Short mmCIF file of C-alpha atoms and ligand atoms in Angstrom, two decimals:
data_model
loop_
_atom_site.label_atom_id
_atom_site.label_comp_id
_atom_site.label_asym_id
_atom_site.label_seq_id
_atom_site.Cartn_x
_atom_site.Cartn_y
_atom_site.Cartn_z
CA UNK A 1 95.59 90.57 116.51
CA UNK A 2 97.00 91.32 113.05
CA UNK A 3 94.96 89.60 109.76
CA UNK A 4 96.85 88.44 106.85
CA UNK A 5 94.76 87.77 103.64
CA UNK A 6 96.44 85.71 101.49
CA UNK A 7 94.85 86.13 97.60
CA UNK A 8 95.27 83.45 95.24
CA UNK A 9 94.51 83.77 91.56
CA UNK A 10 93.70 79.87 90.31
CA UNK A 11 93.26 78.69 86.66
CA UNK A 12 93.06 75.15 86.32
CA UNK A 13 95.00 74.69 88.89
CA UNK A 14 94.28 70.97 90.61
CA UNK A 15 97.47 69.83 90.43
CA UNK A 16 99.51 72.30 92.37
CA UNK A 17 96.21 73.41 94.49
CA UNK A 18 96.66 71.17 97.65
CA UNK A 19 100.35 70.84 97.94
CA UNK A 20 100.00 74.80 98.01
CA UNK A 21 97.24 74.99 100.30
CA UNK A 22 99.16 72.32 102.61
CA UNK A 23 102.58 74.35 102.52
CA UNK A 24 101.05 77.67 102.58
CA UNK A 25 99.17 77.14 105.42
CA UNK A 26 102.54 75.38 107.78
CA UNK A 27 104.12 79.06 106.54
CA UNK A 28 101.26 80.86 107.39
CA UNK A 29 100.70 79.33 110.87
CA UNK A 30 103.85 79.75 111.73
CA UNK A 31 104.06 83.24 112.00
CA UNK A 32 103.11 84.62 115.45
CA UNK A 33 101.32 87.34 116.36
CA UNK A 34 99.12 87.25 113.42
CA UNK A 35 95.46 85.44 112.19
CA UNK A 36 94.81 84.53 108.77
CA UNK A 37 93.29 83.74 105.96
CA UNK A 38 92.75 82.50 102.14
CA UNK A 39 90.92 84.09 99.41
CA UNK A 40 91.41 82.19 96.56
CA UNK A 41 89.47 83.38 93.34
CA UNK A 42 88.70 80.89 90.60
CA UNK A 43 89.39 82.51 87.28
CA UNK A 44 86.79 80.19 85.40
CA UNK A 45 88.86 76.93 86.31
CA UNK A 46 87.63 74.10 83.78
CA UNK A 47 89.04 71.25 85.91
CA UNK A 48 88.37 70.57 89.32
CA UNK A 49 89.65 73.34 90.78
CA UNK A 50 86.69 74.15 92.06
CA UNK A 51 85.60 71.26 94.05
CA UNK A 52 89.00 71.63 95.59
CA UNK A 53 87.92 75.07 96.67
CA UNK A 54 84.42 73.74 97.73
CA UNK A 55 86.25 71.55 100.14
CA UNK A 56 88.31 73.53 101.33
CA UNK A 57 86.40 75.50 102.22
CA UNK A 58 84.14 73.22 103.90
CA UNK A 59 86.85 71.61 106.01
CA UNK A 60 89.55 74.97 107.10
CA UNK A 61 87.55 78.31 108.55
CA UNK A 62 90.15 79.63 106.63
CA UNK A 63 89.60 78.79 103.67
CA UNK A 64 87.17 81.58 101.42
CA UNK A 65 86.76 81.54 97.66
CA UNK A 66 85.08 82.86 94.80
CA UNK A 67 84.49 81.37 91.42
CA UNK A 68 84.38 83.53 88.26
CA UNK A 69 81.75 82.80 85.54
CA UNK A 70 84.75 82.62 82.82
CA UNK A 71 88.27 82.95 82.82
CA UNK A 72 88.91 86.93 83.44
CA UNK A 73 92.42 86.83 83.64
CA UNK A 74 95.28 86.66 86.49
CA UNK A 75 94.41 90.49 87.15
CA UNK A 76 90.57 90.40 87.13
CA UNK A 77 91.38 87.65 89.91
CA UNK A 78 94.00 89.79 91.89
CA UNK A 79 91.65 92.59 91.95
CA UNK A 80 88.41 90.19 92.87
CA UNK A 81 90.68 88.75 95.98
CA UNK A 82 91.79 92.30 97.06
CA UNK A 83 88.41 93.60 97.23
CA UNK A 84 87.27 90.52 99.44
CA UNK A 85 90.10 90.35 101.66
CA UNK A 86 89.48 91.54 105.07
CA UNK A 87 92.77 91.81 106.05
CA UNK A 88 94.83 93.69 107.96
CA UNK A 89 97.68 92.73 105.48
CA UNK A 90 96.94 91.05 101.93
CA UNK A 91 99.39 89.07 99.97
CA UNK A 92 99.40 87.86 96.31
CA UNK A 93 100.51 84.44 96.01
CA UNK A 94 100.93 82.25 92.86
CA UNK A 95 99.31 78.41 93.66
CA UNK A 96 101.91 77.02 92.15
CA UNK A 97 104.38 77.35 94.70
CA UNK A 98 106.63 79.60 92.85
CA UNK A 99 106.43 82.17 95.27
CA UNK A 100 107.92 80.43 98.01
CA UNK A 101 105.62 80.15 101.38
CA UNK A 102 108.38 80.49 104.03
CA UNK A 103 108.95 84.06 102.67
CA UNK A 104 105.56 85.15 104.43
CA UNK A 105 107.28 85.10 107.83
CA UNK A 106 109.67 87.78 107.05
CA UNK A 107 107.50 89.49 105.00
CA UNK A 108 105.16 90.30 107.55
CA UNK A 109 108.28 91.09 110.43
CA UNK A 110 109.30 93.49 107.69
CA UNK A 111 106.07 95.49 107.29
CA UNK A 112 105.47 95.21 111.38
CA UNK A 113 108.81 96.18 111.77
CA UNK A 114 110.36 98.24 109.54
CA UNK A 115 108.89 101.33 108.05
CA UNK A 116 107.71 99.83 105.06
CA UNK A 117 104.33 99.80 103.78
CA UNK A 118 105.18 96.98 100.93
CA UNK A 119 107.11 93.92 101.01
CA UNK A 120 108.52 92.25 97.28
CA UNK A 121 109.82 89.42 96.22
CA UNK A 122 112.41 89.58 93.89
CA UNK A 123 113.04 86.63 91.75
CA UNK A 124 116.58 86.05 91.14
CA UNK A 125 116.41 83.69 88.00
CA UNK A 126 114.50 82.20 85.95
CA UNK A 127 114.43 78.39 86.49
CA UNK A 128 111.75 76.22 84.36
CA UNK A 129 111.56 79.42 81.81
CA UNK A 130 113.05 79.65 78.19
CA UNK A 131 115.79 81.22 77.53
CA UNK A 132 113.77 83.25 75.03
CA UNK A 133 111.00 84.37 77.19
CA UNK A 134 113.81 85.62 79.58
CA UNK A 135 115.28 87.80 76.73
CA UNK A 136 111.77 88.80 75.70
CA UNK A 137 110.63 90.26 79.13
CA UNK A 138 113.61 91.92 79.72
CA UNK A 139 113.65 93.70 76.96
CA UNK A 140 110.04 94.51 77.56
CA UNK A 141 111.09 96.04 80.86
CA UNK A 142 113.56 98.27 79.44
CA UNK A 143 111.10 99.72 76.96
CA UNK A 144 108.85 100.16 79.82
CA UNK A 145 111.20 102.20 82.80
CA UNK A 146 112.10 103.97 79.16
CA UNK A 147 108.46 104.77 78.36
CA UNK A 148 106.48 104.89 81.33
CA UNK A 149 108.73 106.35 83.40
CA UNK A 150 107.19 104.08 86.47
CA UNK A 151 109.67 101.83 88.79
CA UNK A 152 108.99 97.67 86.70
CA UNK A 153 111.68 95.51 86.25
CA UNK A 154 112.44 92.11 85.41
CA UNK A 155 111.60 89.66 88.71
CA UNK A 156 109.15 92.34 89.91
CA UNK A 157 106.87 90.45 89.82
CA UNK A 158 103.19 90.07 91.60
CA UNK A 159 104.46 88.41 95.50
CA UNK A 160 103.97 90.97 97.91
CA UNK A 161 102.61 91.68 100.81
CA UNK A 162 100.77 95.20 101.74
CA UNK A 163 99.82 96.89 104.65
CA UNK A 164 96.00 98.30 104.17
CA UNK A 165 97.25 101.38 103.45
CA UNK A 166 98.37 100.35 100.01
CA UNK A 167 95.46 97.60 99.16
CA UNK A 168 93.37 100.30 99.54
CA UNK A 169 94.68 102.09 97.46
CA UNK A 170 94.98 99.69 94.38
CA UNK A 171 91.52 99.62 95.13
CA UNK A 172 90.73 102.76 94.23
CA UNK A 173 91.84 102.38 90.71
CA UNK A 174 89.11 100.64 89.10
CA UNK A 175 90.38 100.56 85.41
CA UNK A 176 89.18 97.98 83.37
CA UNK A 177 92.56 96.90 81.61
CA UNK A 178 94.61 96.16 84.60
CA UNK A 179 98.66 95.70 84.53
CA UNK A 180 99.28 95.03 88.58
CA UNK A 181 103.13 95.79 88.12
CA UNK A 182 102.34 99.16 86.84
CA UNK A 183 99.85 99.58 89.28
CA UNK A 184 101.68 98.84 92.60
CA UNK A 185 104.55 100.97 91.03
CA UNK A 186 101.91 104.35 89.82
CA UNK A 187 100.66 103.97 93.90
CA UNK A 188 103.66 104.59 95.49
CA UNK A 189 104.59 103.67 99.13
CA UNK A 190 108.19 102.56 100.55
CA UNK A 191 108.27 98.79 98.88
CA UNK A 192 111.17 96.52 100.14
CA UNK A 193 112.83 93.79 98.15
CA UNK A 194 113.28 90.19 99.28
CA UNK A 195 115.70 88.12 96.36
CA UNK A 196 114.45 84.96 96.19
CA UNK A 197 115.08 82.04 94.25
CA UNK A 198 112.17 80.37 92.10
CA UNK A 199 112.56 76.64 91.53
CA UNK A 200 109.73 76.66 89.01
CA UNK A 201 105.94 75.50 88.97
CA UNK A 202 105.60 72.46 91.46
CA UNK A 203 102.96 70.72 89.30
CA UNK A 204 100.46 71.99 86.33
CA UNK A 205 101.49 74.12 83.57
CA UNK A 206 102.41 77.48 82.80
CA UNK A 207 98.68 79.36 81.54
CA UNK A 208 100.79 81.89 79.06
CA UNK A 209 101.29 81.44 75.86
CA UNK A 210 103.54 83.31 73.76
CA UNK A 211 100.75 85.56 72.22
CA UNK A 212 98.74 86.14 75.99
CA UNK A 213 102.45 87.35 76.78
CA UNK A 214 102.80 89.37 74.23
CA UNK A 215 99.23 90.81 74.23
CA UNK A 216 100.20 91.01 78.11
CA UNK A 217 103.29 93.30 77.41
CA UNK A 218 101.52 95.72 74.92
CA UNK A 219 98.58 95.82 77.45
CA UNK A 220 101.71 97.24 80.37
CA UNK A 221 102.71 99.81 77.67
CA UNK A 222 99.32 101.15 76.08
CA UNK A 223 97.70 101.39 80.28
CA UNK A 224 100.75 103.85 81.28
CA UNK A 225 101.97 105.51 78.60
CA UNK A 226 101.48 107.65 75.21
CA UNK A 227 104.92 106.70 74.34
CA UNK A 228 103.33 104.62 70.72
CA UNK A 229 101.49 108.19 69.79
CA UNK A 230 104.72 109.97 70.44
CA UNK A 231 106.72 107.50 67.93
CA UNK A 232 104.72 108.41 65.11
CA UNK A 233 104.84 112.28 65.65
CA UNK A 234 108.80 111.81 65.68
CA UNK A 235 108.74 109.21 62.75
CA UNK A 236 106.73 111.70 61.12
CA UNK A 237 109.53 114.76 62.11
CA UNK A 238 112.12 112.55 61.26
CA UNK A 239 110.57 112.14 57.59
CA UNK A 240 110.28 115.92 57.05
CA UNK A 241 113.73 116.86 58.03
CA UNK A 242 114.91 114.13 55.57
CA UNK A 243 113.11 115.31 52.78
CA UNK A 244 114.02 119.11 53.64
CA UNK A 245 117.59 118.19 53.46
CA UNK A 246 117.21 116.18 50.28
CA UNK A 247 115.58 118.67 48.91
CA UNK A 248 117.60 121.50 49.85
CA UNK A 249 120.79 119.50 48.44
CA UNK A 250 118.75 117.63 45.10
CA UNK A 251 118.47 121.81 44.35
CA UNK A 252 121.65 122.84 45.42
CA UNK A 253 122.86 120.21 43.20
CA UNK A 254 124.05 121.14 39.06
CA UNK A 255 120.29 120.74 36.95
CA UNK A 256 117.93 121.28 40.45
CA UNK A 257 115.16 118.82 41.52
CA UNK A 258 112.89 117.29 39.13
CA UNK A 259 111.70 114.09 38.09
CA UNK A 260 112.07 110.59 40.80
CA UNK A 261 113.96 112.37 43.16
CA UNK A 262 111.61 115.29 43.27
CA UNK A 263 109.03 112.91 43.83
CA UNK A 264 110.79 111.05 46.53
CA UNK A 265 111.08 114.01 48.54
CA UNK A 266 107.74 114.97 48.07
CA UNK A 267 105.96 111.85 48.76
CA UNK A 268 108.57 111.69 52.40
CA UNK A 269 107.03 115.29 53.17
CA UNK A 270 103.48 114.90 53.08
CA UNK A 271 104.13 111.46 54.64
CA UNK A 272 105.97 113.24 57.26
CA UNK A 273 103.59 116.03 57.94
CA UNK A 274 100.43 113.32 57.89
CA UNK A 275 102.09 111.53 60.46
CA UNK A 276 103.08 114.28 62.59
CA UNK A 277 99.08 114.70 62.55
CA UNK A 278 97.68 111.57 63.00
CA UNK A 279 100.19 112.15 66.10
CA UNK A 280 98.97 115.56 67.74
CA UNK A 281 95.28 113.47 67.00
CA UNK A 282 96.78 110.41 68.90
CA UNK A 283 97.97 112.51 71.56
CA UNK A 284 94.22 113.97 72.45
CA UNK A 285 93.11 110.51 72.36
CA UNK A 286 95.78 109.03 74.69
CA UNK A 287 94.56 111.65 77.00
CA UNK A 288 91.23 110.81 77.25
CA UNK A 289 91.56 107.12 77.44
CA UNK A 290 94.25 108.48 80.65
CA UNK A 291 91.27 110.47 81.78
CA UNK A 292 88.53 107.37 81.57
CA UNK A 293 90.40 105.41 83.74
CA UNK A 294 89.47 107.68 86.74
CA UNK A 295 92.56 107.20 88.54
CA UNK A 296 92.85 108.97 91.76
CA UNK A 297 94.52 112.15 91.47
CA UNK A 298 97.23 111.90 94.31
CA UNK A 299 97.41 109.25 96.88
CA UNK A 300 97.73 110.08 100.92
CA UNK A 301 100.21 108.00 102.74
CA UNK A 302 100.03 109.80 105.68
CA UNK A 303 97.88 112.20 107.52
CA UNK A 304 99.46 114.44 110.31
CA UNK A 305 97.56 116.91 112.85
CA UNK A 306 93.87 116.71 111.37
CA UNK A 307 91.04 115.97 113.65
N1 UDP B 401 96.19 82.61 86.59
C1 UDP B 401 94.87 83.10 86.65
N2 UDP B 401 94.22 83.39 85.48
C2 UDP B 401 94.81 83.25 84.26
C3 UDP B 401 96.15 82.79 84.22
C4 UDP B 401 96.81 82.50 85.41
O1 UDP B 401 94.30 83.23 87.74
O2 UDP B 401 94.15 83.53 83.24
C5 UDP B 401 96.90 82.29 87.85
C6 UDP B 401 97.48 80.89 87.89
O3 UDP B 401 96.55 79.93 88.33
C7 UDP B 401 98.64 81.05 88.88
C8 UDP B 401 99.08 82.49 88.63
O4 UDP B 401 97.99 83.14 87.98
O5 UDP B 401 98.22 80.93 90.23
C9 UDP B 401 100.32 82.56 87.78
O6 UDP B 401 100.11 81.87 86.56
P1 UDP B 401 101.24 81.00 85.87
O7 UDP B 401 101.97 80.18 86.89
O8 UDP B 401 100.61 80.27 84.74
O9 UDP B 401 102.19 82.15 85.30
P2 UDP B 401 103.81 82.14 85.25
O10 UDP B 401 104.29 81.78 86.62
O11 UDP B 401 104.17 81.13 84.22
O12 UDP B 401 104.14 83.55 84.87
MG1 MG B 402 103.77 80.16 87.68
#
């Protein structure tokens, strides 16, 4: 018999814990065919989320769950559950109930059926959210399909369940500053999208801020691309060819190039040129940090006619 895991990243959550845990496991039970179980992975809770956990564990076989010694982050947690899970599939769930339970059904008939390896949620709107954090991240998302060249977009978000196939392989990429979306889109496999309609957090609060979200965004862009050392070596370009024309017309022009303008033009060269450097420099650095992260190489999917 088929496992699911399902992982659950908690920060203070109390509130929304055991109405999750309730409808979570109805959704859960109902699907046939298939055993289960929780990991859910305290992310340095200061409220009682952990004596929830204790009991739960105590009173559902079920029912696993680590505690963090300090809030890591909703990644740190991901990656914690993943590496516990025992399953056969693992899924990332939200305990606030935004990812909606009676989506694990199909989920799991897609990946048992289908030839998928990945099923996704795909949230629809944006209920409970500002209208200005909705602007925000989807302008983050174009800047990041622009720059990093990797499949993220806006309501792609963490809900998804994987077939081992692709947990281990998430796995195997054991860089310190983690951005899930970019890594469940840099490892590949057929994903498929279920829309799906979130009617916003069923009790607590929302644990970003605007800052974590914006720390949260540059984090996406700095893990997956050199794009930001690129922008200064054109910047820098840009100011040369400026001051090349200016210069070519300021002498071209009746009584040549002296005094402000002269200095204008050369004060935009050597600007230029320096930041053109500090670019190529930037460029050897992005590399390396690429390099530290040990990423795997390639990624099998599937192996055909070896012993
Ligand atoms: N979370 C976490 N660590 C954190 C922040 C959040 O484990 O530092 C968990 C949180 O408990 C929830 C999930 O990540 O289960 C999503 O968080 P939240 O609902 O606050 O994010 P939003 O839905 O507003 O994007
Ligand atoms: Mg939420």
């Amino acid at each position: 018999m088929d496992k699911i895991s399902i992982i659950v990243p908690c920060y203070n959550e109390e509130d929304a814990l055991p109405e999750f845990y309730r409808a979570a496991s109805d959704a859960v039970r109902d699907i046939d065919g298939a055993e289960y179980e929780f990991i859910f992975v305290d992310d340095g809770s200061t409220d009682h989320t952990p004596d929830i956990l204790e009991s739960l564990s105590l009173s559902d076989d079920h029912c696993r769950s680590l505690s963090f010694s300090r809030n890591f982050g909703k990644e740190a947690a991901m990656y914690a559950g993943l590496q516990n899970a025992s399953g056969d599939y693992c899924v990332f769930m939200d305990a606030d109930l935004q990812h909606p339970p009676g989506l694990l059904k199909e989920m799991y008939r897609v990946l048992k059926t289908e030839e998928y390896d990945c099923c996704a949620g795909l949230r629809e709107d944006r209920t409970g959210e500002s209208r200005l954090r909705g602007i925000l991240s989807h302008t983050f998302y174009r800047i990041i399909r622009r720059t990093c060249h990797l499949d993220m977009g806006d309501g792609k978000g963490d809900f998804r369940m994987m077939n081992r196939a692709v947990a281990d392989a998430i796995l195997k990429l054991p860089e310190y500053n983690r951005y899930m979306k970019g890594i469940f889109s840099f490892v590949g496999f057929e994903t498929k999208w279920i829309p799906f309609h979130d009617a916003g957090r069923t009790a607590g609060a929302t644990k970003w801020s605007f800052s974590s979200l914006f720390r949260y965004a540059v984090d996406g862009i700095l893990s997956f691309s050199s794009a930001p050392a690129a922008l200064s070596g054109m910047t820098g370009a840009l100011l040369i060819i400026i001051a090349v024309i200016t210069g070519i017309w300021g002498l071209a022009a009746e009584g040549g190039l002296s005094g402000i303008p002269l200095l204008v033009c050369l004060i935009l060269l050597l600007n230029g040129i320096q930041m053109l450097f500090i670019s190529i420099v930037g460029q050897y650095a992005a590399r390396d940090y690429m390099e530290s992260k040990h990423r795997p190489i390639y990624i099998v999917k599937k192996r055909r006619g070896f012993s």
